[in-house]
Coordinates of C-alpha atoms and ligand atoms in Angstrom, one line a residue:
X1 CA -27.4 -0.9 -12.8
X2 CA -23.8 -2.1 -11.9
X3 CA -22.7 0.1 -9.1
X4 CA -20.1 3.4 -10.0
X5 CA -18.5 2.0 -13.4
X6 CA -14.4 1.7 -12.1
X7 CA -15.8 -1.2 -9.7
X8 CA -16.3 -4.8 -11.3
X9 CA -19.5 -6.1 -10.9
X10 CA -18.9 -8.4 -8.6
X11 CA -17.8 -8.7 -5.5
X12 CA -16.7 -11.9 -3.5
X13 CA -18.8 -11.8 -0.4
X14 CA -18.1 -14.4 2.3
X15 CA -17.5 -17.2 -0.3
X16 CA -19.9 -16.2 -3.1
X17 CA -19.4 -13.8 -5.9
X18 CA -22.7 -11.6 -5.9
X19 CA -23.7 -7.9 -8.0
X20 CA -21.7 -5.2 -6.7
X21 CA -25.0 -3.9 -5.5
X22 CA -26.2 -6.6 -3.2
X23 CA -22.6 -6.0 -1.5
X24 CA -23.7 -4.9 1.5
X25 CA -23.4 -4.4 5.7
X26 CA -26.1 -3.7 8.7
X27 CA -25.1 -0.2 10.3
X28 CA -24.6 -2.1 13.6
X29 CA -21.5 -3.7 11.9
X30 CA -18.6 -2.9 14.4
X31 CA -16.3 -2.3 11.7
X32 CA -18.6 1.1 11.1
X33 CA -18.0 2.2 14.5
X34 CA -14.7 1.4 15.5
X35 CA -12.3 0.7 12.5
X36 CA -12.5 -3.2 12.9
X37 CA -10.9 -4.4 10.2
X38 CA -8.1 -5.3 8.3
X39 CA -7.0 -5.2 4.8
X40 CA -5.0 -5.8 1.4
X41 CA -4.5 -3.0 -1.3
X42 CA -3.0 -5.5 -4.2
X43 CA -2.7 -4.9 -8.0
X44 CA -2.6 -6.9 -11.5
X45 CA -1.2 -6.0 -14.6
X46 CA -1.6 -6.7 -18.0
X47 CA 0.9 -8.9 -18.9
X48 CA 1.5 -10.9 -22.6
X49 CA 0.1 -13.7 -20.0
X50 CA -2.9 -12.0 -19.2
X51 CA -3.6 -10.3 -16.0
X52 CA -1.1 -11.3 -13.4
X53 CA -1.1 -10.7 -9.8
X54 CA 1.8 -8.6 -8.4
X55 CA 3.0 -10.2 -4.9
X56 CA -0.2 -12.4 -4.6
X57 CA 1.4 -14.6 -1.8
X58 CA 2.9 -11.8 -0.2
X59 CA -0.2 -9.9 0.2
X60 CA -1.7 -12.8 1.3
X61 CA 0.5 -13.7 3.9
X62 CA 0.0 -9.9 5.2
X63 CA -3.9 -10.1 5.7
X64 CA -3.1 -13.0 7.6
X65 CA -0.4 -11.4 9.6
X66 CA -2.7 -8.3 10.6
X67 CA -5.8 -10.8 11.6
X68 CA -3.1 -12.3 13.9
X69 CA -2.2 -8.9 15.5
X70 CA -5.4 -7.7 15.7
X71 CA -6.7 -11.1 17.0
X72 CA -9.4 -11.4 13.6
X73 CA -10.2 -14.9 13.4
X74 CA -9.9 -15.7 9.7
X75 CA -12.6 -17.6 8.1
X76 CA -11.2 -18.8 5.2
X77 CA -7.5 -20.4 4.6
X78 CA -4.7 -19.3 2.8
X79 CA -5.4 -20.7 -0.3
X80 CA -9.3 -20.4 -0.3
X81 CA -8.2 -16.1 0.1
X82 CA -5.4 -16.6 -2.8
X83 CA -8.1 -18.5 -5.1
X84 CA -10.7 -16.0 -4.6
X85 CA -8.8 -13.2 -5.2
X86 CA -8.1 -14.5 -8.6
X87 CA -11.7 -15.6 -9.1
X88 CA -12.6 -12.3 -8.6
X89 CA -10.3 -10.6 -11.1
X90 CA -11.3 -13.1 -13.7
X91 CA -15.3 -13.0 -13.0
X92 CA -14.8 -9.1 -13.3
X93 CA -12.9 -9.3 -16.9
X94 CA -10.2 -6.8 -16.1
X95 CA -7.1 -6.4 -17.6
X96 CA -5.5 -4.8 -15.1
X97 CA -7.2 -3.8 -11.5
X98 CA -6.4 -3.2 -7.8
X99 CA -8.1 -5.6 -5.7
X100 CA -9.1 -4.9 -1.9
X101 CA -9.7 -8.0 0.4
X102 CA -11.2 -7.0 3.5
X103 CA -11.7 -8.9 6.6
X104 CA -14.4 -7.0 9.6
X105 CA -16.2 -7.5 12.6
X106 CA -19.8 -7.3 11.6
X107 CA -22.6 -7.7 14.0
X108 CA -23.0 -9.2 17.3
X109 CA -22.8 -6.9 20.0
X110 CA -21.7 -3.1 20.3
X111 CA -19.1 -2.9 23.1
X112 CA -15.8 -1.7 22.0
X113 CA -14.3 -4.9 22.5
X114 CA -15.5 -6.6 19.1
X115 CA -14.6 -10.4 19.2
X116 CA -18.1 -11.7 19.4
X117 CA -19.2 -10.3 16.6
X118 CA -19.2 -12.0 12.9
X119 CA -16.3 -11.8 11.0
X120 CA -17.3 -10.9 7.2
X121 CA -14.5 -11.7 4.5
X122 CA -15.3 -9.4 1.0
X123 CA -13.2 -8.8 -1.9
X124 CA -13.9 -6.3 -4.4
X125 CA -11.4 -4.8 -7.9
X126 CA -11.6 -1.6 -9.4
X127 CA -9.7 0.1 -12.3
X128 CA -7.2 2.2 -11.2
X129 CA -4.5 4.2 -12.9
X130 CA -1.7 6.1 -11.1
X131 CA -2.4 7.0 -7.8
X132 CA -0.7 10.0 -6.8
X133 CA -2.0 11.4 -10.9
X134 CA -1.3 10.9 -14.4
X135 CA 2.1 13.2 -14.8
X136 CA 3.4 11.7 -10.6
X137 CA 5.2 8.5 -12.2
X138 CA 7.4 10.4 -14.9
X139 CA 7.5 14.7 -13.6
X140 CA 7.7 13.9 -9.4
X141 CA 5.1 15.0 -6.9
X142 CA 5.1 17.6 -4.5
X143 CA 5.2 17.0 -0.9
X144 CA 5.0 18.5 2.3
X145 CA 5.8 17.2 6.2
X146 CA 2.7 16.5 7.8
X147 CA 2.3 18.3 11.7
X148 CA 0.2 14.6 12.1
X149 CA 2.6 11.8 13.7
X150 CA 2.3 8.6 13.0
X151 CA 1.6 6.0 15.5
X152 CA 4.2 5.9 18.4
X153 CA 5.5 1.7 18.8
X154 CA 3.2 1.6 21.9
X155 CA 0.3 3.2 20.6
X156 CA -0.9 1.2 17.4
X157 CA 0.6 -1.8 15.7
X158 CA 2.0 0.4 12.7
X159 CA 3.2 -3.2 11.0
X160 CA -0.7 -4.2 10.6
X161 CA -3.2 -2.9 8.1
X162 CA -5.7 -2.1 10.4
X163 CA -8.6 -0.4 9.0
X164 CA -9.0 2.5 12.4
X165 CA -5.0 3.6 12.1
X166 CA -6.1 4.9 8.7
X167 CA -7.6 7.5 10.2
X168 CA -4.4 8.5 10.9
X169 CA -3.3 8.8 7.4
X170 CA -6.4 10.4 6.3
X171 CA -5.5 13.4 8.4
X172 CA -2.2 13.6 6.6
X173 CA -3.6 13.3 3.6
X174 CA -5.8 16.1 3.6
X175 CA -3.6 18.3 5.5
X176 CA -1.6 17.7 2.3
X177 CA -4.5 18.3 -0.2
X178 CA -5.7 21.3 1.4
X179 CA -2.0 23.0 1.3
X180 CA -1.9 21.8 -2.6
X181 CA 0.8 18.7 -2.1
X182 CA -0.1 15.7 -3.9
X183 CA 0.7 13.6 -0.3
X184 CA 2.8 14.3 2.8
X185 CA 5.7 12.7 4.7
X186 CA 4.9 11.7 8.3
X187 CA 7.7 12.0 11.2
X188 CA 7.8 9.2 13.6
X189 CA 7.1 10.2 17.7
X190 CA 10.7 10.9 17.9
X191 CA 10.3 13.3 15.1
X192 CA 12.3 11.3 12.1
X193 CA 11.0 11.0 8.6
X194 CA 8.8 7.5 8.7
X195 CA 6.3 7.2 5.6
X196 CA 4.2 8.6 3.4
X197 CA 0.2 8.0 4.4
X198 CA 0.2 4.9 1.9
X199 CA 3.4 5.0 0.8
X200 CA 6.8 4.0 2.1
X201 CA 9.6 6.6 1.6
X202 CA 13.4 5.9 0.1
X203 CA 16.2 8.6 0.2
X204 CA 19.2 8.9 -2.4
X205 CA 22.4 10.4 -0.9
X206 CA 25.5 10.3 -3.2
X207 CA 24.7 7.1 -4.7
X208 CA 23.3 5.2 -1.6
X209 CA 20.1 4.4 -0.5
X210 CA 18.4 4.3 2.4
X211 CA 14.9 3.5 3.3
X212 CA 13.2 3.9 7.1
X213 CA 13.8 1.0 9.4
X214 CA 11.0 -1.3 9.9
X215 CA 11.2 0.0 13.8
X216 CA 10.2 3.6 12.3
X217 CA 6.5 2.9 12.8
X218 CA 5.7 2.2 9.0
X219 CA 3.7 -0.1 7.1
X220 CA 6.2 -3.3 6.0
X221 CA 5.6 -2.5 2.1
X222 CA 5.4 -5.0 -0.2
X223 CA 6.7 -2.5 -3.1
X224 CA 9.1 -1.6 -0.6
X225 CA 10.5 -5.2 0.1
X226 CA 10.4 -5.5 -3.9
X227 CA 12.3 -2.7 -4.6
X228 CA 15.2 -2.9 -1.9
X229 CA 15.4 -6.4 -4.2
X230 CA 15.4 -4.3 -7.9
X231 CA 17.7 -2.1 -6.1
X232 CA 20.3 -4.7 -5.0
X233 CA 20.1 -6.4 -8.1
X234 CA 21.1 -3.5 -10.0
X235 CA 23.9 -3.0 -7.7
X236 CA 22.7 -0.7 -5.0
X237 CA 22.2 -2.4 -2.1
X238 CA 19.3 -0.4 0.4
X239 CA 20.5 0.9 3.7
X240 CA 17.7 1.1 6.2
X241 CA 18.4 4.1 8.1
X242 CA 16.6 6.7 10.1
X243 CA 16.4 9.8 8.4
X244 CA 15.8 13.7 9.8
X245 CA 13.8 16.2 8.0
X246 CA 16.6 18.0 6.8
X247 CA 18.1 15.5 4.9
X248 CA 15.2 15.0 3.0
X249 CA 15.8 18.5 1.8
X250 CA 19.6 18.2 0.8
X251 CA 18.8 14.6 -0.7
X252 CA 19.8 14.0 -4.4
X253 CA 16.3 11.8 -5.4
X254 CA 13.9 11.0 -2.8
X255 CA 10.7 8.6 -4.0
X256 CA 7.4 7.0 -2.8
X257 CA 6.4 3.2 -2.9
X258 CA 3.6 1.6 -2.7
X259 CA 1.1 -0.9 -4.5
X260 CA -1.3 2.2 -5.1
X261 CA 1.5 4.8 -6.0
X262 CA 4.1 2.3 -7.3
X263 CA 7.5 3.8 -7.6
X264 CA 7.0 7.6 -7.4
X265 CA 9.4 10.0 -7.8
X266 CA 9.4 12.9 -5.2
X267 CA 10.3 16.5 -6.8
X268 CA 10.0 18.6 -3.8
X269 CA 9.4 18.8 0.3
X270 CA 7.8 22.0 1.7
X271 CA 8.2 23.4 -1.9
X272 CA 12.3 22.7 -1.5
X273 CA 13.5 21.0 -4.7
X274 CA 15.1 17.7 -4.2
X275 CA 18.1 17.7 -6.2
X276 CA 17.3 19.0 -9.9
X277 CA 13.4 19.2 -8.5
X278 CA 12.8 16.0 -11.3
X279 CA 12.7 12.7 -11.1
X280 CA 16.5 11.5 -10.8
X281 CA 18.4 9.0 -12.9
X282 CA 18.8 6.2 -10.0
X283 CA 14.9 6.5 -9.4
X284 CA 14.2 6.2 -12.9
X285 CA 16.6 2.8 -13.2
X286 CA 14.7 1.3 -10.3
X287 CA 10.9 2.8 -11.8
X288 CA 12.2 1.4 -15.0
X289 CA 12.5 -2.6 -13.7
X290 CA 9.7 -1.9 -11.9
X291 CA 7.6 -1.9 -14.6
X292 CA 9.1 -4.4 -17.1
X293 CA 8.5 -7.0 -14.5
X294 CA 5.2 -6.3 -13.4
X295 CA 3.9 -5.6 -16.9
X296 CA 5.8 -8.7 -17.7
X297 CA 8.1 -7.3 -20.2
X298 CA 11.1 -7.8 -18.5
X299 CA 11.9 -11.3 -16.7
X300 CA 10.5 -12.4 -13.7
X301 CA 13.3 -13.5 -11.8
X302 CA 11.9 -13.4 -8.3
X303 CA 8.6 -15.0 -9.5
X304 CA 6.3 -12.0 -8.4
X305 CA 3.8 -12.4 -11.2
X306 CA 0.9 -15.2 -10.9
X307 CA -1.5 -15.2 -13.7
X308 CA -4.7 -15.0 -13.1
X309 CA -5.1 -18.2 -15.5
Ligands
LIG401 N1 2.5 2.5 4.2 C1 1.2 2.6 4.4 C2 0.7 3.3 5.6 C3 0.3 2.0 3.4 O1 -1.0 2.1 3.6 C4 0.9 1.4 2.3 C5 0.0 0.8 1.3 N2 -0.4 -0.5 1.6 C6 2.3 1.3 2.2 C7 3.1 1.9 3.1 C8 2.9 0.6 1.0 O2 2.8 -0.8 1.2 P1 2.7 -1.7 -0.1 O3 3.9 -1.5 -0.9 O4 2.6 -3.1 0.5 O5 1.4 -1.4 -0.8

């Protein structure tokens, strides 16, 4: 049996591709215990060039930028990572995926403290469609305002991907589900709008957008970085700005990015409706070039695409 079906069957494990079932860890690993990780979230499309990696390099360069903060001494190089991500893909025939390199502590010793322990490198894909569901892309989600924080500056390093500070977004996550909002906005420690829990947040305000600081305790998104370029090169330069709650609410178009929710339009927040309470026309002009270029039907000028070959 191959593992639950939206999984590919194999999984790159410390330099070998193995069955998704043999994919495993000791319960001692300190990753288990204490969040010891860090990560990628990454996607391919299908492209008229076959599956192509969206912002290979980029997430790359990431995982490598977290292990640095977090002191994770990487085991493989740059390239070896950017090779066996795409050996993955391929070896697990998809079309389209997202991909999730991870990098833990495994086992070695159980203080808190987890540098002598192993360091296990695994990459695994699954299919995945729209993340926030199948009608968020084109009809908006609704959100609410978390009463979660995220990290204060002193606290966590908010510009890693750290595998513990998720547990931070999983409380704002479910707060969300469990008051029936497809996500939720979390406020910084000084109580400004700073991201969704996997998503970075944009604001529309009489033609101009802004998008939070890099300072306002968020995740540096890759989609985010993409899209402050589709934005510019449709003529709307991105103001990075802090933002209160209240503007959210008198905002004309507000939307989510993200690898895992894309460009997502944002209908309402704390069942307010943003402007006409639909997706608006400048989100839809910057959703629109998203897509063409990373299903490759519009050009590639940045050069964000690599096949997987
Ligand atoms: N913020 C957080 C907390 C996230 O987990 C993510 C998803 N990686 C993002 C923002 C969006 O980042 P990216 O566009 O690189 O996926």
């Amino acid at each position: 049996m191959s593992g639950s079906s939206q999984f590919g069957p194999k999984v790159w494990y410390n330099g070998k591709l193995i069955p998704w079932e043999d994919a495993t860890v000791h319960v001692s690993a300190h990753a288990l215990h204490y969040g010891s990780s860090v990560f990628e979230g990454i996607r391919a499309y299908a492209t008229p060039r076959g599956p192509s990696v969206f912002c290979l390099d980029e997430h790359v360069e990431r995982l490598f930028d977290s292990a640095k903060i977090f002191r994770v001494d990487m085991q493989y190089t740059f390239d070896e990572i950017r090779q066996a991500i795409k050996d993955t893909i391929r070896a697990n025939g998809h079309e389209s995926c997202y991909i999730r390199p991870l990098v833990f502590r495994g086992t070695g010793a159980l203080g808190v403290e987890g540098r002598k322990c192993s360091v296990e490198t695994v990459i695994f894909t699954l299919e995945w469609g729209s993340y926030l569901g199948p009608e968020a892309l084109e009809q908006g989600v609704d959100v609410g305002v978390s009463s979660w924080r995220r990290m204060a500056p002193d606290t966590f390093p908010a510009m890693g991907k750290i595998g513990g500070q998720y547990v931070n977004s999983q409380f704002a996550k479910m707060e969300a589900l469990d008051l029936g909002y497809a996500e939720n906005i979390v406020l910084d420690v000084n109580g400004y709008a700073s991201e969704g829990s996997g998503e970075n947040l944009f604001l529309i305000d009489r033609g101009q957008i802004y998008t939070t600081p890099l300072w306002g305790s968020i995740l540096a998104g890759i989609t985010r970085r993409c899209v402050m370029q589709i934005a510019a090169d449709l003529g709307h330069p991105v103001r990075e700005q802090t933002m209160s709650r209240e503007w959210l609410y008198i905002a004309d178009e507000l939307f989510f990015t993200g690898t895992a929710a894309e460009v997502t339009p944002i209908r309402s927040v704390d069942r307010i409706p943003i402007g006409e309470g639909r997706r608006g026309p400048i989100t839809a002009e910057i959703q629109q070039r998203f897509f063409d270029v990373t299903t490759g039907k519009g050009e590639d000028t940045h050069g964000w695409l690599t096949p997987v070959g």
